[in-house]
XYZ file of C-alpha atoms in Angstrom:
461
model
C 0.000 0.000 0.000
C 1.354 3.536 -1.088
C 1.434 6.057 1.473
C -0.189 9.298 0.314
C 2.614 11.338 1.041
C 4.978 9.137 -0.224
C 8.087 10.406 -2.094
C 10.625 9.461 -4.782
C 12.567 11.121 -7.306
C 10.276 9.661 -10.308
C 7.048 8.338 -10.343
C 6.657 6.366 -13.947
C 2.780 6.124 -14.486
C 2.519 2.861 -16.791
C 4.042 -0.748 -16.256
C 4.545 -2.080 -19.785
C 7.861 -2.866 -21.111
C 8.832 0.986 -21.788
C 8.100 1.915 -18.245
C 9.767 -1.030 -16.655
C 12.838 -0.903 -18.936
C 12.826 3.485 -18.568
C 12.580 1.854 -14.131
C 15.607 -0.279 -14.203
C 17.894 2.500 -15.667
C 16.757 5.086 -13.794
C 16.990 2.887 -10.303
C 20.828 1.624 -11.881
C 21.885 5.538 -11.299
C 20.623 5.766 -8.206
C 17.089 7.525 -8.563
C 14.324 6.194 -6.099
C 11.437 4.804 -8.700
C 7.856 4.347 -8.158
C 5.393 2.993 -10.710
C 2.322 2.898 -10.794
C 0.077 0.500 -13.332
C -4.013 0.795 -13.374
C -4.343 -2.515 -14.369
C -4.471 -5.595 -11.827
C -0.892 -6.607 -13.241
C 1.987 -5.133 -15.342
C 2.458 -5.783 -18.679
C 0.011 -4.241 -21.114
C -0.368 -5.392 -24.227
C 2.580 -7.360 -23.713
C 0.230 -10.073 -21.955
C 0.430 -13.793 -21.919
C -2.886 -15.743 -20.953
C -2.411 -19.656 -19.148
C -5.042 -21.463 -20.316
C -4.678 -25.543 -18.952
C -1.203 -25.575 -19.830
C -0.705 -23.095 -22.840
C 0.728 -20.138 -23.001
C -1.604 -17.229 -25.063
C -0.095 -14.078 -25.883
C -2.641 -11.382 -27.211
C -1.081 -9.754 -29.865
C 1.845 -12.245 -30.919
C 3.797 -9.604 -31.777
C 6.913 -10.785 -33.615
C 10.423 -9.775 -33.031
C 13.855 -9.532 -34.371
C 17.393 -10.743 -33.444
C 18.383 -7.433 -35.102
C 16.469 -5.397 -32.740
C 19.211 -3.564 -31.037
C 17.375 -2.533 -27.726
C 17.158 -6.032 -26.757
C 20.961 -6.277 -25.762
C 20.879 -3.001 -25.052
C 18.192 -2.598 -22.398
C 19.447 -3.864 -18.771
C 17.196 -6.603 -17.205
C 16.851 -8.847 -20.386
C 19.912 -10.554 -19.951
C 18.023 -13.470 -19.455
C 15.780 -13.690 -22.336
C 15.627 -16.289 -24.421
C 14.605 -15.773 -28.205
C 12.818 -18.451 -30.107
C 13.760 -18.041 -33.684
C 11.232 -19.199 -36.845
C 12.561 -21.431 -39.887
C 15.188 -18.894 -41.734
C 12.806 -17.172 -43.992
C 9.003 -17.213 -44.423
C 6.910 -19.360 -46.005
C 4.518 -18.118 -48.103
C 1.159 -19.769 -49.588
C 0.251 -19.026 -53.071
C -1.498 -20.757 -55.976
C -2.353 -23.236 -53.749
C 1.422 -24.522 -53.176
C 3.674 -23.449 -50.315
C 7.086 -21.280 -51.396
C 9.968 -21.381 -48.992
C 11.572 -17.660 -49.316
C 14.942 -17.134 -47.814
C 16.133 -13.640 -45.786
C 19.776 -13.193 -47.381
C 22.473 -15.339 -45.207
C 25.360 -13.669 -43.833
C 24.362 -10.350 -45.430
C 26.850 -8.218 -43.333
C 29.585 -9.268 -46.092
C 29.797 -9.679 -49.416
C 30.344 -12.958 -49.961
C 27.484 -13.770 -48.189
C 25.320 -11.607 -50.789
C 26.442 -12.746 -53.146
C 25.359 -16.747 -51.667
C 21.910 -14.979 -51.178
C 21.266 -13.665 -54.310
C 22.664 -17.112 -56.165
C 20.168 -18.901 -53.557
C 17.532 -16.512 -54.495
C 17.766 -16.779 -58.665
C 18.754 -20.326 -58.463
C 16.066 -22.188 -56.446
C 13.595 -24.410 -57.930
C 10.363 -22.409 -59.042
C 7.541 -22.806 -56.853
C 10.085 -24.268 -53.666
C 12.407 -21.090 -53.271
C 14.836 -22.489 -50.412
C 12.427 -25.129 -49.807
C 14.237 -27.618 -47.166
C 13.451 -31.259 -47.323
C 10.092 -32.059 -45.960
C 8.809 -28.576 -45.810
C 5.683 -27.669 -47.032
C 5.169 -30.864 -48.671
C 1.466 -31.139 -47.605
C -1.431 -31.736 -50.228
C -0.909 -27.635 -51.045
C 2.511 -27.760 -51.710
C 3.236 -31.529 -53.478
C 4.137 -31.281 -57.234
C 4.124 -27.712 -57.365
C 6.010 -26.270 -60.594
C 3.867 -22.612 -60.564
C 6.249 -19.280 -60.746
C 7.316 -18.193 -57.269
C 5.432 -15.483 -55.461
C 8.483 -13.039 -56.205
C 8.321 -13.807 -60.060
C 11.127 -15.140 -62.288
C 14.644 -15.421 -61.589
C 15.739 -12.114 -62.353
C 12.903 -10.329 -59.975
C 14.072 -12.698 -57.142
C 17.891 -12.122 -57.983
C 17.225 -8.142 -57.562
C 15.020 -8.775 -54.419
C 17.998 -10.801 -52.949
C 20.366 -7.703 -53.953
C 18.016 -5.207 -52.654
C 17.599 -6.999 -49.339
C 21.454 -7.320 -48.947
C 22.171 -3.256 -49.456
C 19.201 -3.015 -46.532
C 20.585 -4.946 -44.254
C 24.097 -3.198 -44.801
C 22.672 0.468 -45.102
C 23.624 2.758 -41.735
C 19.906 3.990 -40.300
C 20.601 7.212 -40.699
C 20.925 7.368 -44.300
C 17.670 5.156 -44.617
C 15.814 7.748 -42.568
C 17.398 10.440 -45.413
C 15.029 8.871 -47.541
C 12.140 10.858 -48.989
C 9.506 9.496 -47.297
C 6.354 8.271 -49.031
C 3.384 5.396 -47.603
C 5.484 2.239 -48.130
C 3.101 0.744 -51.263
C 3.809 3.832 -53.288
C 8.025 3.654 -52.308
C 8.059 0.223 -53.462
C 6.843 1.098 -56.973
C 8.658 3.960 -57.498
C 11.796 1.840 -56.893
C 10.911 -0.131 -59.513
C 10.117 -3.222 -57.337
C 7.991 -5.357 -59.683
C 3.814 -5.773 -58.756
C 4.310 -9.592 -58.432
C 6.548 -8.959 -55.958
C 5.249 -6.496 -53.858
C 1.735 -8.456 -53.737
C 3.227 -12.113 -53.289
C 5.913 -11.672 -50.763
C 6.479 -7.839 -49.354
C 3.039 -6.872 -48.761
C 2.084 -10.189 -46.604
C 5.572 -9.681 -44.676
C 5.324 -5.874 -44.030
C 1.962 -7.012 -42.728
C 3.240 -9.400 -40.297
C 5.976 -7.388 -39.446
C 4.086 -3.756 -39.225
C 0.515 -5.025 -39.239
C -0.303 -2.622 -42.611
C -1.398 -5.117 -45.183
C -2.317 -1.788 -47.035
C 0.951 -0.845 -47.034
C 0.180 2.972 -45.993
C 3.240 2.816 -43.397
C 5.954 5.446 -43.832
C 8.266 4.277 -46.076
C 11.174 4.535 -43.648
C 9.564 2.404 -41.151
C 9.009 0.032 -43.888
C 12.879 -0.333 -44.891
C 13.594 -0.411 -41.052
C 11.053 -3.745 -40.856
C 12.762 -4.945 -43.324
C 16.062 -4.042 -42.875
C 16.253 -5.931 -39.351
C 14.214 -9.009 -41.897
C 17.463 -9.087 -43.609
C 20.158 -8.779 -41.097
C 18.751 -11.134 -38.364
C 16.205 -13.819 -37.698
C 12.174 -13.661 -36.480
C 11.693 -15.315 -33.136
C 9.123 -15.053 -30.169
C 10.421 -14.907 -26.413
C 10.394 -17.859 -25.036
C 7.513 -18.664 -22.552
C 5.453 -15.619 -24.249
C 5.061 -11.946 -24.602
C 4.833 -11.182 -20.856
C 8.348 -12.820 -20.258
C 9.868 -9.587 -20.807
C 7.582 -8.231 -18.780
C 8.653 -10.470 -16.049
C 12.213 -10.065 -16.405
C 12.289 -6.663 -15.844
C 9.972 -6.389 -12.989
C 12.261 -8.722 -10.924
C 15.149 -6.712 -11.451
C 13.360 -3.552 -9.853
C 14.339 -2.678 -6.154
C 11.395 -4.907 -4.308
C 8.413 -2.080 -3.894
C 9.105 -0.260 -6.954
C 6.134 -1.583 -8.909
C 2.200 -0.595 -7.528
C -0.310 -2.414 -9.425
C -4.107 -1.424 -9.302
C -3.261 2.065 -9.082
C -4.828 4.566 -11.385
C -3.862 7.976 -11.818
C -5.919 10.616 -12.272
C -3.583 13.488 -12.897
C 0.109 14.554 -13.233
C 2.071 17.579 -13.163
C 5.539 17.881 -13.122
C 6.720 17.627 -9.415
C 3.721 15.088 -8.639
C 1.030 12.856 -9.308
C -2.674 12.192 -8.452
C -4.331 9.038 -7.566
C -7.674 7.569 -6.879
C -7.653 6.317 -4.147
C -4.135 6.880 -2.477
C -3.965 10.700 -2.907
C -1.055 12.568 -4.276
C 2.506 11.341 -4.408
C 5.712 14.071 -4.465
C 8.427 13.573 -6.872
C 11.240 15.264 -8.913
C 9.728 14.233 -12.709
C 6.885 12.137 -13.572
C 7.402 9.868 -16.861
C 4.434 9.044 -18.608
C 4.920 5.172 -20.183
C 1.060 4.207 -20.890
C -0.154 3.610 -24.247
C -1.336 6.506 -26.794
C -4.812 7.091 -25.554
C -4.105 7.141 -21.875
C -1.091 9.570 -22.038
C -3.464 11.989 -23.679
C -6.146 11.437 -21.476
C -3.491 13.018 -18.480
C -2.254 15.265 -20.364
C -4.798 16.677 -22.897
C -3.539 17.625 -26.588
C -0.911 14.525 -26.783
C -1.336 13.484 -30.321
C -3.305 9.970 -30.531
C -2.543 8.269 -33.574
C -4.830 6.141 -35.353
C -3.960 2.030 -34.661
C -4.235 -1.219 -36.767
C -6.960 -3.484 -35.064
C -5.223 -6.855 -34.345
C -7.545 -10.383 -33.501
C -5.241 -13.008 -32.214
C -7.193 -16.886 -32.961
C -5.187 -20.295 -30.573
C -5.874 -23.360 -31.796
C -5.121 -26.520 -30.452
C -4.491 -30.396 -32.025
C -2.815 -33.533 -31.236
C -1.905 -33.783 -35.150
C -0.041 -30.875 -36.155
C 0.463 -29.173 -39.595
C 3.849 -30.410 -41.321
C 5.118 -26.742 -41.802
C 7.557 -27.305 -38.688
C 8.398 -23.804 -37.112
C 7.783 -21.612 -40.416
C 6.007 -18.518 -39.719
C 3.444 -19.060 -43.024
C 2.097 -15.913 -44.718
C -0.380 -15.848 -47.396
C 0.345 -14.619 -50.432
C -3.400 -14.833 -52.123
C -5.430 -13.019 -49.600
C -7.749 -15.308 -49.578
C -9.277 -15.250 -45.927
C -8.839 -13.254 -43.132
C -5.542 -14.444 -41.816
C -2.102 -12.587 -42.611
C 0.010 -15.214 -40.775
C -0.022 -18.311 -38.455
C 2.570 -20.805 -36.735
C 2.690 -23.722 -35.085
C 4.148 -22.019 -32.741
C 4.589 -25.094 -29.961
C 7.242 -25.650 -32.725
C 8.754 -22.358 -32.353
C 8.285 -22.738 -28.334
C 7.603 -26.052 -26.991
C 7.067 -23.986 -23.570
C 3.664 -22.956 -24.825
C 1.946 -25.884 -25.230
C 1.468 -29.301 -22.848
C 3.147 -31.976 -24.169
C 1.367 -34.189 -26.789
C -0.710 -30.956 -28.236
C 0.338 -28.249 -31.093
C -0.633 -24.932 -30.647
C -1.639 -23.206 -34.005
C -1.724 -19.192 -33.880
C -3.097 -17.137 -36.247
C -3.200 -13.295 -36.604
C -6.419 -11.497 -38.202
C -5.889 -8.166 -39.517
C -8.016 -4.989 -39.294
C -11.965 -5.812 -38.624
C -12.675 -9.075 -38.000
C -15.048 -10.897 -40.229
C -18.783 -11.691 -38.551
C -18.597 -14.967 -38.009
C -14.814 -15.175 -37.425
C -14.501 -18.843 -36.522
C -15.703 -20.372 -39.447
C -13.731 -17.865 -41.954
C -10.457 -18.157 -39.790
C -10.923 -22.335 -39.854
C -11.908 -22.355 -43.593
C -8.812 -20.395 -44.233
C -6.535 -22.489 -42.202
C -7.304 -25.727 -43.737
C -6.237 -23.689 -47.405
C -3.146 -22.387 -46.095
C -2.032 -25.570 -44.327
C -3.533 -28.213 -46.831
C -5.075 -30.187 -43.826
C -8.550 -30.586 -42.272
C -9.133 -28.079 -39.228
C -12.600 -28.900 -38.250
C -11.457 -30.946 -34.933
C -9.004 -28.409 -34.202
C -9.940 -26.972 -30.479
C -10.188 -23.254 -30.500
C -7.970 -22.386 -27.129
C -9.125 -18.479 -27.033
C -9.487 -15.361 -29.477
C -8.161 -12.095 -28.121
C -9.043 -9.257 -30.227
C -7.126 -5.859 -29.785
C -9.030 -2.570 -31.165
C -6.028 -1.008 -30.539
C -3.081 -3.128 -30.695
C -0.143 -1.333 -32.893
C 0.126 2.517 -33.419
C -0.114 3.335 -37.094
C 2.798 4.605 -38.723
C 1.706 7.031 -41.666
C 3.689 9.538 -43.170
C 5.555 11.663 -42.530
C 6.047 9.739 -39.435
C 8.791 10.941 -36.414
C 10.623 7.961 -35.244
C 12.030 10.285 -32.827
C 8.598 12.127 -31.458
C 9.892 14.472 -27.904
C 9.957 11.991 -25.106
C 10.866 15.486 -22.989
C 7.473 17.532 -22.654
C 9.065 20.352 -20.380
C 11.383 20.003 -17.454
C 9.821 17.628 -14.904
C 7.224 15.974 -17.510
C 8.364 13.179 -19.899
C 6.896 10.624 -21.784
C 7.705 7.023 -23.786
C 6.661 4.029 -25.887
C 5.642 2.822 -29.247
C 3.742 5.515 -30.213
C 6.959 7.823 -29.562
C 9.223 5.776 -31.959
C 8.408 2.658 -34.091
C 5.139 0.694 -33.332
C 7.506 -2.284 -32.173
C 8.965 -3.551 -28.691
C 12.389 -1.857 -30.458
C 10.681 1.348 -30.665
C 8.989 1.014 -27.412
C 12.483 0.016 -25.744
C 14.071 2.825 -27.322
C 11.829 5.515 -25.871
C 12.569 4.246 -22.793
C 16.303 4.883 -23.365
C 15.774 8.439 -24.702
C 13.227 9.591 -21.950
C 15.477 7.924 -19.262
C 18.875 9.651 -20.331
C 16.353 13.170 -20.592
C 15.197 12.439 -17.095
C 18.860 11.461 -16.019
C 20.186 14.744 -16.993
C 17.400 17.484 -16.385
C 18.337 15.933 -12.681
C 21.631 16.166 -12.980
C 22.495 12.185 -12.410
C 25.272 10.774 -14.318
C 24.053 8.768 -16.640
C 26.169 5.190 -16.961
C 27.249 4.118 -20.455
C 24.027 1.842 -20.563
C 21.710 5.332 -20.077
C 23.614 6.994 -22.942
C 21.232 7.740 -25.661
C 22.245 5.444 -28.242
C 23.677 6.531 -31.721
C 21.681 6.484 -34.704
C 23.039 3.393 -35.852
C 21.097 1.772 -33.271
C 17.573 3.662 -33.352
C 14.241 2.186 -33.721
C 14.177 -0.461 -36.183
């Protein structure tokens, strides 16, 4: 219980990742922390429900091993990363098409292996390992790739090579356009925006209109190319965990709402006001502006999140499978007990699939008549686990876009997460950085190399 006339140096209203990450380096130079979540528990969207033995995160948000805030933020030294199958694989034309991210991209031998790989594979199986995809969808398939012929997928390869080897900042120098339009003005053919970069820029942003800022876009796919997709192990809230238990014991106040803030305090219901030096704001869009009234809300990309269970599992192993048609209402899905064993019991497979934008009226049916396309197998005994829809679940990202929106409102006032930077955990992780090293120095704490506010190289990706 807080003490109304408790006092710290900063009270952080908001216990997601950004305001437990923007806790752990304020508290490792020596500012007293308090934080204070509305909710019942921390976490946010970054949520994980246990359902008899499985693991259910809401918005299955994916991640990078590129991402350079997760070795950078202190408290997730711990965290394991689950990666996908290298690549994607992508359903089209009724036949499943293994596609590749570039190997070894940071030199240029290895670009030149990914562009060979790329132009060489067999069409209709690009990288296709043995036993992949070789359901009733995929056998005997001899159709054109998704990315077209030869030559489109040898200048793909090349193009995904110079992203993964271009410094941020000159990316971000970019003239900036919705994503859709950049990619045509580039010259990237209409095949191959349509069959492989607008399903992945859809998992990866969740835009399958492609109306994302261009430079967000080549960020996306600029960590696609120079690392691998994976989950946390265990689920979303992992993180979540991990940095809560490497707060001082007391730092973190659950079922706490605040009902005001200024810039030496904050007001609760329920437990009065509590004194501080700055408050940081680390809630999502919407709630920030609700405290402090003319904070920009940006429109958001409705996400449904659909867990299946079976005791026969799909034959796509631990391939994150996109769809290249657009035939149903799911962008992507994974087995993704194969990905994470942790989030299933033993002897089941848990299938999850992601439904973009509004979902359809009778969303079971369309999501199980899709699944059984995309997979090439009977779903109707599959055992739906749960469906989490999120109105709300990723910031959009339209240009012209800041990735670097003011985390420092005035002297005493600051505020972080997604919707400050990328709508990603990097972006959200990154905030926290920026608005910690602000708050760090309007005090006049020395900030530790690990507050520094990284370089550009390293900015939201």
């Amino acid at each position: 219980m807080l003490e109304p006339a408790y006092q710290a140096d900063v009270v952080i209203v908001g216990a997601g990742v950004s305001g437990l990450s923007a806790a752990h380096r304020l508290t490792s130079a020596g500012m007293t922390v308090v934080v204070l979540e509305a909710a019942p528990c921390a976490g946010g969207r970054m949520s994980t429900e246990k359902v008899d033995g499985f693991r259910l995160d809401r918005i299955g948000q994916l991640l990078s091993t590129a991402y350079p805030e997760l070795r950078l933020t202190p408290g997730l030294d711990g965290l394991v990363l689950r990666p996908f199958a290298p690549g994607v694989l992508l359903h089209a034309d009724g036949r499943h098409h293994r596609v590749d991210a570039p190997a070894g991209a940071g030199s240029a031998r290895g670009a030149l292996h990914a562009v060979r790989a790329l132009a060489s594979a067999p069409r209709g199986t690009v990288g296709m390992p043995p036993g992949a995809g070789q359901g009733p969808a995929a056998r005997g398939a001899r159709g054109v790739a998704p990315l077209g012929g030869a030559v489109d997928q040898a200048r793909l390869g090349a193009a995904l090579v110079r992203l993964a080897n271009t410094p941020v900042e000159r990316l971000l120098a970019r003239p900036e356009q919705p994503a859709g339009q950049a990619l045509a003005a580039r010259g990237v053919p209409a095949r191959t925006i349509d069959g492989f970069l607008r399903p992945l820029l859809a998992a990866l942003l969740c835009d399958p209109a492609l109306t994302t800022s261009s430079r967000c876009a080549d960020l996306a796919l600029r960590a696609f190319a120079g690392g691998r997709l994976c989950v946390p192990e265990g689920g979303a809230e992992t993180l979540v965990e991990l940095l809560a238990q490497s707060l001082p014991a007391g730092t973190v106040h659950t079922g706490v709402r605040v009902t005001s803030v200024a810039t030496t305090s904050v007001t609760t219901a329920g437990y009065g006001e509590i004194r501080c030096r700055a408050v940081l704001l680390a809630t999502d869009a919407r709630a920030a502006a609700e405290l402090l009234p003319g904070l920009r809300v940006p429109e958001f990309h409705p996400v449904t999140v659909v867990h299946h269970t079976t005791d026969e599992p799909p034959r796509t192993g631990s391939a994150l499978l996109l769809d290249a048609d657009r035939g149903g209402p799911v962008a992507h899905t994974t087995v993704i007990s194969e990905v994470d064993p942790s989030r299933a019991p033993a002897g089941r497979a848990l299938i999850s699939s992601t439904v973009l934008g509004t979902p359809p009226p009778d969303l079971e049916t369309a999501v199980r008549t899709h699944l059984a396309r995309l997979y090439g197998t009977p779903t109707h005994r599959w055992e739906t686990v749960a469906v989490h829809h999120t109105a709300e679940a990723v910031p959009a990202m339209r240009p012209p876009h800041d990735l670097r929106r003011p985390v420092r409102l005035l002297a005493g006032l600051y505020v972080c997460g997604d919707h400050r930077d990328t709508s990603t955990l990097q972006g959200a992780l990154h905030s926290a950085h920026r608005a910690a090293t602000a708050v760090l120095t309007d005090l006049g704490a020395a900030a530790s190399t690990d507050t520094a506010d990284p370089a550009p190289a390293v900015q939201a990706a």
